[in-house]
């Protein structure tokens, strides 16, 4: 069975859960304030039209419903069973549900993985049992879900009791029940309609990604909101995000929490820089997710996407009745990277014929002349959109929206533009009462009191996701990396074999070999201790730079070995690496590591303070191709340094991209035997200087699963690729 069929079956089983035709509440209570009574109360009071059953063996009746001793005793099909029972009774209730043929479960009970120890084991058994039985389970330790379209209230949250959210076309999924309840209340207060509200709790079975995928296929949902704390199955999440992307459904996400990288971060800069949050950010960017960092932004983006959708590109036409506000909007648009291209000279001339003192470029300012000719506004807007085909158009109308006389003109403007340009994102900035704002939003026109907020929202909506990237084929046979940290000569040999240009070097086992290596390499050389126990050689005094001549290198070898032996007597030493000093260029860092959730992750950044202090790095989850690798380099804030700032020769970007692709290829070939591979520094030089060259390498392997694969080349062999690929 292929992955697509498996996904389809999983989504079909969720439909029985989220859109049940019959519901039973196990542990149903006559008290509508108790956990077992709240869902019964909601379902009856709010108009659920399916069959509703109460299960409570201690009474005959619950809130006007006959009580059944068990799910099996109902004697009729049950799509969804809400389990409001203590943890000690969960196993019995689950077995009853399996025997009764129930298709979905919501489990409120706590006392599972959140308490650790035995709770983790109990949750694992629970998840395995329901999967074996083919039942979908939300929870445990969750607030359940609500399907606002069908009045399914499988929750004990008090939020609906205070006031219900209207049905709408936005789905909201939260791993946190408390956040979900608060978000529900915010949706109610802000008039945001929801299709589905779901909290996933401990995720013994149904995960956040499953709900996301279901909403991506749900014809009643246009926009998806998500609150996520973590993910155990990165492939599942990426598949769900890809579904939403393919369906053209905007996803707005709040992602919190970070994973401590511990010892891994201490061994590798790549691991620290491409940390948990950076990887999630890369995944969200790959699939066009709009990440929100505040609750206000969370709802503003979702509401705006539901009203207007997302524009096809970043072009924006700005119209204003105030030159000052026009400049304010233009400044904001430029800072946010929007394309505020000028109108053609012909269009500008036409505008000046209509209003001789207009500012006709973009923003287009027709001043207060509109009060003398109310048709000017619509004519100007049409001219702008016909001339440049802007993906978005925004008009600042000052306080005119509050005028009774102006309202018919404004309404006609929006209706006319919407009919003539159905695929254009329209936005108005003016002061409007709630009812009139709603009327314009019904015509898919955004309304903002603050024009800067409008420009910012358009910029967020216009953030385009990268194009689809397919995994390039491996350029060589599969590799098996030995577990643990490789020596630097072995790491450089591996990188050279994969196509990375490495610094010319020799591995010396004694002072005489070091002196001979220096003569062979010529010029100034660096001397570095070879020890797999010292990933950071400088801290142990294991690096000496700028050495000249055989005699100096011979003595430096002895001094270096003695110094390292004194500082780190526990470290096993295997001689020293003699490498030619590299002149010019810009220090970069590049690496690939295995993320525990999403798999191999590629990183590039400028070295030194740019990476370590400013964290100016670009991260991608593999796969990447050349276009994506180049995009990584160009998005660095310090890209101007690589591009030839202040008269410096620009770096050879082709060589830098080749190196990134080679690292990605190494990760593909090594599979799960690779923990991380890092080049730090990677010197990015100009084409005339020889392009990129890897000066230092750190590779960490881990034991792979499966059959044995070809061994790595021996860097000490006479024909080992110690300098192959180096541009010198």
C-alpha positions as MATLAB code, in Angstrom:
seq = 'XXXXXXXXXXXXXXXXXXXXXXXXXXXXXXXXXXXXXXXXXXXXXXXXXXXXXXXXXXXXXXXXXXXXXXXXXXXXXXXXXXXXXXXXXXXXXXXXXXXXXXXXXXXXXXXXXXXXXXXXXXXXXXXXXXXXXXXXXXXXXXXXXXXXXXXXXXXXXXXXXXXXXXXXXXXXXXXXXXXXXXXXXXXXXXXXXXXXXXXXXXXXXXXXXXXXXXXXXXXXXXXXXXXXXXXXXXXXXXXXXXXXXXXXXXXXXXXXXXXXXXXXXXXXXXXXXXXXXXXXXXXXXXXXXXXXXXXXXXXXXXXXXXXXXXXXXXXXXXXXXXXXXXXXXXXXXXXXXXXXXXXXXXXXXXXXXXXXXXXXXXXXXXXXXXXXXXXXXXXXXXXXXXXXXXXXXXXXXXXXXXXXXXXXXXXXXXXXXXXXXXXXXXXXXXXXXXXXXXXXXXXXXXXXXXXXXXXXXXXXXXXXXXXXXXXXXXXXXXXXXXXXXXXXXXXXXXXXXXXXXXXXXXXXXXXXXXXXXXXXXXXXXXXXXXXXXXXXXXXXXXXXXXXXXXXXXXXXXXXXXXXXXXXXXXXXXXXXXXXXXXXXXXXXXXXXXXXXXXXXXXXXXXXXXXXXXXXXXXXXXXXXXXXXXXXXXXXXXXXXXXXXXXXXXXXXXXXXXXXXXXXXXXXXXXXXXXXXXXXXXXXXXXXXXXXXXXXXXXXXXXXXXXXXXXXXXXXXXXXXXXXXXXXX';
ca = [
       0.000    0.000    0.000;
       1.500    3.365   -0.958;
       1.775    6.356    1.368;
      -1.025    8.235   -0.382;
      -3.527    5.407    0.142;
      -2.504    5.124    3.792;
      -3.030    8.855    4.233;
      -6.427    8.746    2.562;
      -7.560    5.925    4.850;
      -6.344    7.820    7.902;
      -8.241   10.953    6.883;
     -11.390    8.915    6.210;
     -11.228    7.473    9.731;
     -10.906   10.997   11.121;
     -14.112   12.007    9.346;
     -16.044    9.495   11.446;
     -14.409   11.061   14.499;
     -14.927   14.726   13.650;
     -18.314   14.397   11.946;
     -20.102   11.642   13.886;
     -23.701   10.653   13.256;
     -23.994    9.193   16.750;
     -22.284   10.061   20.037;
     -22.124    8.321   23.396;
     -20.823    9.979   26.566;
     -19.246    7.397   28.875;
     -19.288    8.571   32.466;
     -22.214   10.865   31.676;
     -23.288   12.968   34.640;
     -26.635   14.476   35.542;
     -24.740   17.546   36.768;
     -24.077   19.803   33.733;
     -21.153   21.407   35.586;
     -19.142   18.196   35.898;
     -16.716   16.853   33.295;
     -19.077   14.010   32.412;
     -22.074   16.331   32.291;
     -20.749   19.253   30.279;
     -20.641   17.525   26.855;
     -24.138   16.070   27.400;
     -25.418   19.541   28.235;
     -23.724   21.174   25.244;
     -24.846   18.539   22.752;
     -28.458   18.762   23.865;
     -28.583   22.520   24.379;
     -26.739   23.567   21.228;
     -28.689   21.417   18.810;
     -26.650   18.348   17.881;
     -28.921   16.527   15.408;
     -27.360   13.067   15.561;
     -28.154   10.276   17.985;
     -26.956   10.945   21.532;
     -26.484    8.283   24.209;
     -25.560    8.468   27.880;
     -23.532    5.654   29.466;
     -23.674    5.429   33.247;
     -24.303    2.083   34.993;
     -25.328    3.722   38.283;
     -28.483    5.530   37.149;
     -31.451    5.200   34.801;
     -31.438    8.709   33.371;
     -28.928   11.505   32.625;
     -30.163   15.009   31.765;
     -33.338   13.626   30.222;
     -31.581   10.815   28.341;
     -31.973    7.129   29.197;
     -28.741    5.814   30.715;
     -27.078    2.656   29.429;
     -24.871    0.362   31.467;
     -22.207    0.149   28.739;
     -21.528    1.010   25.121;
     -22.405   -2.548   24.121;
     -25.712   -2.216   25.939;
     -26.770    0.610   23.599;
     -27.363   -1.935   20.861;
     -26.896    0.597   18.047;
     -23.903    1.939   16.090;
     -21.810    4.582   17.860;
     -19.422    6.694   15.805;
     -17.887    8.637   18.680;
     -17.526    7.793   22.357;
     -16.507   10.568   24.745;
     -14.707    8.963   27.696;
     -15.131   11.081   30.828;
     -13.903    8.476   33.304;
     -10.965    8.257   35.747;
      -7.705    6.776   34.442;
      -8.324    3.582   36.429;
     -11.450    2.898   34.345;
     -10.058    3.864   30.938;
      -8.856    0.414   29.934;
     -12.258   -1.109   30.686;
     -14.012    1.683   28.745;
     -11.707    1.261   25.753;
     -12.315   -2.495   25.621;
     -16.047   -1.850   25.823;
     -15.730    0.603   22.910;
     -13.796   -1.915   20.834;
     -16.382   -4.615   21.492;
     -19.201   -2.198   20.589;
     -17.596   -1.261   17.267;
     -17.052    2.402   18.162;
     -15.105    4.251   15.460;
     -13.636    7.156   17.430;
     -12.760    8.087   21.007;
     -12.145   11.317   22.890;
     -10.332   10.734   26.169;
     -10.329   13.544   28.729;
      -8.544   11.563   31.467;
      -5.085   12.594   32.690;
      -2.414   10.520   34.407;
      -0.511    9.390   31.335;
       2.690   10.605   29.639;
       2.431   14.023   31.288;
       3.325   12.452   34.663;
       6.210   10.358   33.281;
       7.217    6.893   34.451;
       4.326    4.437   34.507;
       2.131    7.016   32.772;
       4.311    6.879   29.663;
       4.056    3.092   29.490;
       0.290    3.216   30.061;
      -0.108    5.719   27.218;
       1.973    3.572   24.874;
      -0.224    0.550   25.634;
      -3.337    2.651   25.084;
      -2.143    3.937   21.724;
      -1.117    0.488   20.542;
      -4.448   -1.029   21.588;
      -6.631    1.470   19.714;
      -4.449    1.288   16.606;
      -4.709   -2.507   16.605;
      -8.492   -2.158   16.837;
      -8.656    0.471   14.064;
     -10.133    3.136   16.357;
      -9.024    6.796   16.252;
      -8.347    8.394   19.631;
      -7.905   12.045   20.593;
      -6.107   12.429   23.907;
      -5.591   11.468   26.629;
      -5.308   14.603   28.754;
      -7.099   16.832   26.274;
     -10.098   19.168   26.085;
     -11.510   17.324   23.080;
     -12.917   18.996   19.975;
     -15.880   20.899   18.554;
     -17.295   20.727   15.051;
     -19.082   24.063   14.822;
     -20.815   23.178   11.556;
     -22.593   20.132   12.955;
     -22.853   21.269   16.594;
     -20.613   18.485   17.871;
     -19.317   19.550   21.300;
     -17.002   16.742   22.404;
     -15.380   18.890   25.075;
     -15.629   19.876   28.714;
     -14.150   23.348   28.133;
     -16.249   26.040   29.841;
     -15.651   28.442   26.929;
     -18.762   27.540   24.860;
     -20.922   27.876   27.955;
     -19.957   31.545   28.197;
     -20.759   32.156   24.549;
     -20.467   30.196   21.341;
     -18.308   30.873   18.312;
     -20.254   31.160   15.087;
     -19.645   28.550   12.378;
     -17.071   29.728    9.874;
     -14.357   28.589    7.505;
     -11.302   28.643    9.788;
     -10.085   25.462   11.465;
      -8.144   25.717   14.740;
      -5.949   22.938   16.162;
      -4.021   23.206   19.419;
      -1.789   20.781   21.262;
      -2.601   22.701   24.437;
      -6.090   22.613   25.879;
      -5.622   25.849   27.836;
      -4.366   27.705   24.772;
      -7.154   26.212   22.704;
      -9.823   27.352   25.154;
      -8.420   30.865   25.246;
      -8.167   30.971   21.460;
     -11.822   29.870   21.259;
     -12.784   32.779   23.515;
     -10.731   35.194   21.406;
     -12.405   33.925   18.244;
     -15.786   34.596   19.844;
     -14.816   38.111   20.929;
     -13.337   39.001   17.541;
     -16.214   37.540   15.536;
     -14.029   34.893   13.871;
     -16.060   31.905   12.696;
     -14.617   28.397   13.064;
     -15.237   25.143   11.235;
     -13.402   22.795   13.609;
     -11.776   23.406   17.006;
      -9.593   20.572   18.244;
      -7.104   19.976   21.036;
      -4.841   16.950   20.780;
      -3.407   16.631   24.301;
      -0.895   13.821   24.750;
      -1.431   12.461   21.213;
      -1.472    8.742   21.976;
      -2.966    8.292   18.504;
      -4.279   11.342   16.633;
      -1.541   13.930   16.279;
      -1.562   17.626   15.516;
      -0.447   16.794   11.974;
      -3.420   14.445   11.464;
      -5.883   17.218   12.317;
      -3.997   19.589   10.030;
      -4.192   17.095    7.161;
      -7.914   16.525    7.724;
      -8.590   20.270    7.623;
      -6.516   20.521    4.430;
      -8.997   18.112    2.817;
     -12.109   19.510    4.519;
     -14.232   21.401    1.951;
     -15.729   23.535    4.750;
     -12.348   24.937    5.835;
     -10.429   27.659    3.970;
      -7.799   28.672    6.541;
      -6.007   26.638    9.228;
      -4.759   27.970   12.569;
      -2.390   25.864   14.642;
      -0.702   26.003   18.048;
       2.194   23.574   18.347;
       4.648   22.829   21.135;
       6.512   19.951   19.485;
       6.352   17.135   16.979;
       7.389   13.479   17.126;
       6.825   12.647   13.464;
       8.391   15.235   11.167;
       7.457   13.437    7.956;
       3.816   13.350    9.034;
       3.812   17.086    9.736;
       5.495   17.953    6.463;
       3.016   15.792    4.550;
       0.103   17.592    6.242;
       1.586   21.017    5.468;
       2.148   19.947    1.873;
      -1.521   18.959    1.636;
      -2.603   22.387    2.852;
      -0.180   24.065    0.457;
      -1.453   22.018   -2.481;
      -5.048   22.858   -1.544;
      -4.212   26.572   -1.443;
      -5.214   26.825    2.216;
      -3.214   29.357    4.247;
      -1.777   27.993    7.509;
      -1.083   30.345   10.422;
       1.026   28.800   13.159;
       2.144   29.604   16.685;
       5.131   27.398   17.544;
       6.573   27.572   21.064;
       9.195   25.655   23.011;
      12.749   24.718   22.234;
      14.663   21.494   22.572;
      17.908   21.477   24.575;
      20.625   20.114   22.302;
      22.936   19.250   25.206;
      26.147   17.455   24.335;
      25.440   17.603   20.621;
      25.539   21.397   20.682;
      28.839   21.311   22.539;
      30.422   19.166   19.815;
      29.107   20.994   16.761;
      28.405   24.623   15.922;
      26.021   23.376   13.249;
      23.902   21.616   15.858;
      23.704   24.739   17.986;
      22.949   27.113   15.115;
      20.501   24.813   13.323;
      18.682   24.156   16.580;
      15.157   23.037   17.182;
      13.381   26.313   16.490;
      15.467   27.089   13.403;
      14.500   23.739   11.893;
      10.795   24.262   12.588;
      11.126   27.705   11.015;
      12.707   26.149    7.914;
       9.916   23.581    7.626;
       7.245   26.264    7.955;
       8.920   28.435    5.335;
       9.240   25.508    2.945;
       5.476   25.023    3.051;
       4.412   28.661    3.119;
       3.243   28.692    6.738;
       2.698   32.148    8.236;
       4.246   32.053   11.687;
       2.630   34.256   14.330;
       4.425   35.347   17.479;
       1.497   36.935   19.331;
      -2.149   36.041   19.750;
      -3.165   39.288   18.066;
      -1.039   38.442   15.044;
      -2.360   34.870   15.125;
      -5.957   35.997   14.673;
      -5.247   38.992   12.447;
      -3.427   36.856    9.896;
      -6.005   34.074    9.970;
      -8.921   36.497    9.655;
      -7.231   38.410    6.824;
      -6.414   35.193    4.959;
     -10.010   34.022    5.352;
     -11.345   37.319    4.014;
      -8.959   37.979    1.152;
      -6.803   34.914    0.590;
      -3.135   35.268   -0.303;
      -1.891   37.430   -3.204;
      -0.138   35.776   -6.125;
       3.052   37.847   -5.667;
       4.512   40.780   -3.719;
       3.487   43.620   -6.054;
       1.430   46.362   -4.392;
      -0.357   49.399   -5.722;
      -0.841   52.175   -3.158;
      -3.549   54.825   -3.481;
      -3.951   57.735   -1.079;
      -5.758   60.967   -0.412;
      -2.814   62.138    1.698;
       0.737   62.518    0.453;
       2.151   62.068    3.941;
       0.341   58.791    4.557;
       1.286   57.657    1.066;
       4.952   58.127    1.981;
       4.361   56.298    5.261;
       2.857   53.316    3.434;
       5.595   53.333    0.792;
       8.326   53.322    3.452;
       6.692   50.388    5.234;
       6.224   48.473    1.980;
       9.841   48.974    0.963;
      11.127   47.881    4.378;
       9.019   44.723    4.131;
      10.264   43.850    0.657;
       7.057   44.537   -1.267;
       7.228   45.492   -4.924;
       5.902   49.065   -5.142;
       6.729   49.494   -8.822;
       5.877   52.826  -10.507;
       3.089   53.216  -13.023;
       4.006   53.556  -16.683;
       4.710   57.045  -18.009;
       1.523   56.882  -20.039;
      -0.582   56.048  -16.967;
       1.115   58.834  -15.018;
       0.327   61.297  -17.792;
      -3.323   60.250  -17.752;
      -3.530   60.830  -14.007;
      -2.019   64.287  -14.413;
      -4.647   65.082  -17.055;
      -7.317   64.243  -14.477;
      -5.573   65.965  -11.558;
      -2.685   68.238  -12.648;
      -1.193   68.377   -9.142;
      -1.500   64.621   -8.467;
       1.493   62.458   -7.487;
       1.046   59.712  -10.102;
       3.921   57.226   -9.637;
       3.042   54.786   -6.822;
       1.783   55.633   -4.308;
      -0.809   57.491   -6.360;
      -1.987   60.614   -4.525;
      -5.000   62.389   -6.038;
      -5.273   64.643   -2.954;
      -8.583   66.032   -1.736;
      -9.683   66.601   -5.329;
     -11.807   63.499   -4.922;
     -14.360   65.609   -3.048;
     -15.006   67.546   -6.265;
     -15.150   64.462   -8.467;
     -16.192   61.272   -6.680;
     -15.486   59.200   -9.795;
     -11.756   59.938   -9.513;
     -11.196   57.237   -6.929;
     -12.548   54.365   -8.988;
     -11.038   55.627  -12.235;
      -7.604   55.942  -10.632;
      -7.756   52.522   -9.007;
      -8.815   50.877  -12.256;
      -6.042   52.639  -14.138;
      -3.452   51.429  -11.610;
      -4.557   47.808  -11.788;
      -4.918   47.770  -15.562;
      -1.514   49.363  -16.020;
       0.601   47.201  -13.698;
      -1.621   44.267  -12.730;
      -0.722   44.589   -9.049;
      -1.402   41.475   -7.003;
      -2.563   43.711   -4.140;
      -4.108   47.169   -4.052;
      -4.556   49.312   -0.949;
      -6.268   52.662   -0.665;
      -5.977   55.149    2.195;
      -9.186   57.175    2.349;
      -8.531   59.088    5.580;
     -11.688   59.547    7.648;
     -13.949   59.590    4.596;
     -15.320   56.185    5.501;
     -17.157   57.680    8.460;
     -19.115   59.991    6.173;
     -22.660   58.955    5.346;
     -22.443   60.679    1.970;
     -19.210   58.890    1.094;
     -20.300   55.384    2.079;
     -22.192   54.578   -1.177;
     -19.121   55.700   -3.160;
     -16.822   53.473   -1.102;
     -19.119   50.484   -1.355;
     -19.442   50.970   -5.116;
     -15.649   51.265   -5.435;
     -15.016   47.941   -3.720;
     -17.829   46.159   -5.578;
     -16.608   47.458   -8.932;
     -12.945   46.564   -8.312;
     -13.872   43.146   -7.015;
     -15.889   42.393  -10.147;
     -13.237   43.703  -12.523;
     -10.219   42.223  -10.709;
     -11.434   39.080   -8.920;
      -7.927   37.758   -8.179;
      -6.546   40.971   -6.696;
      -6.201   41.380   -2.938;
      -8.090   44.555   -2.042;
      -7.585   46.585    1.139;
      -8.976   49.861    2.401;
      -7.647   51.994    5.248;
     -10.303   54.237    6.761;
     -12.564   54.489    9.801;
     -15.704   52.385    9.494;
     -18.328   51.133   11.925;
     -18.372   47.371   12.468;
     -21.376   46.695   10.247;
     -19.890   48.494    7.247;
     -16.523   46.877    7.779;
     -18.266   43.497    7.715;
     -20.038   44.442    4.486;
     -16.738   45.212    2.758;
     -15.153   42.060    4.148;
     -18.056   40.089    2.702;
     -16.843   41.405   -0.677;
     -13.363   40.042    0.183;
     -11.884   43.460    0.925;
      -9.680   43.942    3.996;
     -10.272   47.005    6.161;
      -7.658   48.639    8.411;
      -7.821   51.673   10.652;
      -4.012   51.958   10.560;
      -2.541   51.966    7.028;
       0.790   50.620    8.316;
      -1.005   47.598    9.750;
      -2.539   47.043    6.343;
       0.810   47.114    4.552;
       2.334   44.780    7.152;
      -0.537   42.309    6.823;
      -0.298   42.311    3.032;
       3.436   41.647    3.301;
       2.825   38.670    5.599;
       0.102   37.298    3.341;
       2.331   37.759    0.294;
       5.256   35.806    1.746;
       5.706   33.174   -0.913;
       6.754   29.664   -0.024;
       9.723   28.236   -1.913;
       8.997   26.207   -4.986;
       8.670   22.455   -4.682;
      12.089   20.852   -4.250;
      12.682   17.225   -5.176;
      15.479   15.074   -3.844;
      18.357   15.076   -6.364;
      19.744   11.598   -7.065;
      22.805   10.583   -5.074;
      26.072   11.220   -6.898;
      27.776    8.105   -5.570;
      27.313    4.834   -3.746;
      25.824    4.694   -0.270;
      28.282    5.253    2.574;
      28.587    3.777    6.044;
      30.139    6.200    8.516;
      31.763    4.757   11.621;
      30.077    5.829   14.854;
      31.749    8.651   16.765;
      33.904   11.614   15.791;
      36.174   11.073   12.806;
      39.742   12.332   12.747;
      40.211   15.451   10.683;
      42.181   13.717    7.908;
      39.369   11.157    7.591;
      36.753   13.914    7.611;
      38.574   15.903    4.909;
      38.992   12.760    2.812;
      35.267   12.051    3.095;
      34.347   15.605    2.072;
      36.763   15.514   -0.869;
      35.273   12.200   -2.007;
      31.827   13.841   -1.940;
      32.990   16.754   -4.093;
      33.879   19.379   -1.499;
      37.075   21.306   -2.362;
      39.417   20.855    0.618;
      42.622   22.624    1.575;
      45.837   20.918    0.362;
      47.169   19.001    3.335;
      49.244   16.061    4.554;
      48.915   13.830    7.593;
      52.193   13.608    9.539;
      52.864   10.996   12.247;
      56.106   12.537   13.495;
      58.165   15.722   13.267;
      60.125   14.539   10.246;
      56.986   13.792    8.249;
      55.600   17.202    9.229;
      58.728   18.924    7.924;
      58.554   16.969    4.648;
      54.865   17.847    4.284;
      55.627   21.541    4.721;
      58.233   21.376    1.952;
      55.825   19.544   -0.355;
      52.968   21.963    0.232;
      55.139   25.058    0.028;
      54.555   28.478    1.556;
      53.046   29.110    4.969;
      51.284   26.172    6.603;
      49.032   25.424    9.566;
      49.732   22.619   12.008;
      46.790   20.924   13.761;
      46.809   17.997   16.147;
      44.972   14.925   14.848;
      42.703   13.520   17.549;
      39.148   12.276   17.340;
      38.891   13.147   21.057;
      39.407   16.866   20.338;
      36.663   18.225   18.085;
      37.728   21.755   19.124;
      41.510   21.616   18.832;
      42.191   25.272   19.615;
      40.937   24.905   23.185;
      43.560   22.216   23.785;
      46.349   24.273   22.229;
      46.340   21.978   19.229;
      46.620   24.566   16.424;
      49.612   26.599   15.214;
      49.344   28.936   12.234;
      51.600   30.688    9.747;
      54.576   28.347    9.995;
      57.362   28.713    7.439;
      59.998   26.194    6.416;
      60.897   22.657    7.441;
      62.876   23.560   10.572;
      60.111   25.737   12.028;
      57.468   23.097   11.298;
      59.636   20.321   12.783;
      60.020   22.197   16.082;
      56.398   23.335   16.066;
      55.281   19.708   15.755;
      57.178   18.792   18.938;
      55.891   21.842   20.815;
      52.299   21.221   19.739;
      52.317   17.572   20.805;
      53.804   18.454   24.185;
      51.294   21.223   24.800;
      48.284   19.049   23.934;
      49.631   16.186   26.063;
      49.879   18.529   29.026;
      46.420   20.093   28.603;
      44.568   16.957   27.540;
      46.476   13.873   28.631;
      43.329   11.782   28.141;
      43.111   12.533   24.404;
      44.472    9.970   21.985;
      46.806   11.728   19.507;
      47.583   10.508   15.993;
      50.132   12.986   14.761;
      49.273   16.277   13.121;
      47.714   17.674    9.984;
      49.896   19.989    7.927;
      47.758   22.228    5.717;
      48.536   25.092    3.382;
      47.450   28.490    4.745;
      44.590   29.986    2.731;
      44.785   33.685    1.879;
      41.881   36.037    1.236;
      38.216   35.198    1.037;
      35.456   35.314    3.636;
      35.067   32.838    6.464;
      31.809   30.882    6.322;
      30.335   27.936    8.146;
      28.450   25.148    6.401;
      27.150   21.888    7.739;
      24.527   19.195    7.742;
      23.132   17.352   10.736;
      20.439   14.844   11.573;
      17.488   16.500   13.267;
      15.678   13.966   15.499;
      12.284   15.015   14.102;
      12.822   16.151   10.521;
      15.944   14.287    9.434;
      18.924   15.883    7.636;
      19.194   19.669    7.908;
      21.566   21.898    5.923;
      23.032   25.157    7.261;
      25.169   27.943    5.859;
      26.256   31.242    7.336;
      29.107   33.673    7.530;
      31.662   32.609   10.117;
      32.880   34.225   13.286;
      30.650   36.829   14.909;
      28.052   36.623   12.120;
      27.182   33.017   12.993;
      27.957   32.781   16.689;
      26.691   36.150   17.947;
      24.390   37.503   15.252;
      23.182   34.008   14.266;
      23.146   35.074   10.629;
      22.557   31.630    9.187;
      20.180   30.031    6.708;
      18.688   26.605    7.416;
      16.850   24.146    5.179;
      15.433   20.707    5.754;
      16.573   18.414    2.949;
      16.064   17.943    0.099;
      17.628   21.010   -1.509;
      18.681   21.626   -5.091;
      20.980   24.261   -6.555;
      18.302   26.947   -6.710;
      17.404   26.373   -3.073;
      21.064   26.365   -2.008;
      21.617   29.675   -3.798;
      18.514   31.110   -2.100;
      20.021   30.139    1.269;
      23.179   32.110    0.516;
      21.292   35.150   -0.769;
      19.031   35.376    2.267;
      21.941   35.887    4.672;
      21.801   39.367    6.164;
      25.523   39.733    5.483;
      25.234   38.545    1.874;
      26.638   41.892    0.737;
      29.987   40.807    2.212;
      30.011   37.796   -0.113;
      28.747   39.877   -3.008;
      31.765   42.175   -3.020;
      31.126   44.915   -0.461;
      33.469   47.944   -0.376;
      35.339   46.980   -3.506;
      36.233   43.426   -2.460;
      36.040   40.759   -5.178;
      32.735   38.870   -4.963;
      32.817   35.277   -3.770;
      32.388   32.512   -6.300;
      28.744   31.714   -5.562;
      28.738   28.724   -7.918;
      31.529   27.156   -5.886;
      29.724   27.903   -2.620;
      26.482   26.403   -3.945;
      28.401   23.350   -5.193;
      29.756   22.830   -1.684;
      26.307   23.045   -0.103;
      24.936   20.560   -2.624;
      27.866   18.244   -1.900;
      27.057   18.343    1.817;
      23.435   17.568    1.046;
      24.595   14.677   -1.134;
      26.782   13.384    1.706;
      23.727   13.327    3.982;
      21.737   11.457    1.328;
      24.456    8.854    0.798;
      25.263    8.365    4.487;
      21.631    8.154    5.613;
      21.126    7.544    9.303;
      24.819    6.743    9.819;
      25.557   10.504    9.738;
      25.091   12.530   12.905;
      26.663   15.750   11.593;
      29.241   17.096    9.161;
      30.608   20.592    9.556;
      33.034   22.801    7.630;
      34.193   25.641    9.846;
      35.683   27.629    8.369;
      34.735   27.284    4.742;
      36.653   30.036    2.974;
      34.550   31.642    0.232;
      36.984   33.152   -2.268;
      36.519   34.778   -5.641;
      36.627   32.754   -8.813;
      40.142   34.032   -9.644;
      41.326   33.038   -6.148;
      40.100   29.495   -6.663;
      36.590   29.538   -5.208;
      35.576   27.892   -1.940;
      37.870   25.717    0.111;
      37.184   23.735    3.285;
      39.871   24.489    5.860;
      38.579   22.550    8.853;
      36.174   19.602    9.014;
      34.279   17.860   11.797;
      32.258   14.733   10.980;
      30.361   12.687   13.542;
      28.853    9.325   12.623;
      26.372    7.051   14.302;
      25.684    3.356   13.878;
      23.236    2.893   10.987;
      20.432    0.382   10.811;
      20.359   -2.259    8.099;
      22.917   -4.056    6.003;
      26.594   -3.234    5.697;
      27.553   -0.624    3.132;
      30.852    0.225    1.426;
      33.557    1.447    3.777;
      34.962    4.976    3.631;
      38.267    5.681    1.895;
      41.384    5.400    4.060;
      42.881    8.924    4.262;
      46.312    7.466    5.082;
      46.500    5.455    1.864;
      48.926    6.733   -0.801;
      46.101    7.431   -3.266;
      43.693    8.894   -0.719;
      41.864   12.035   -1.973;
      43.679   14.404    0.412;
      43.783   17.266   -2.066;
      41.304   16.143   -4.699;
      38.882   18.913   -5.534;
      40.909   21.609   -3.781;
      41.135   24.849   -5.740;
      44.642   26.116   -5.183;
];
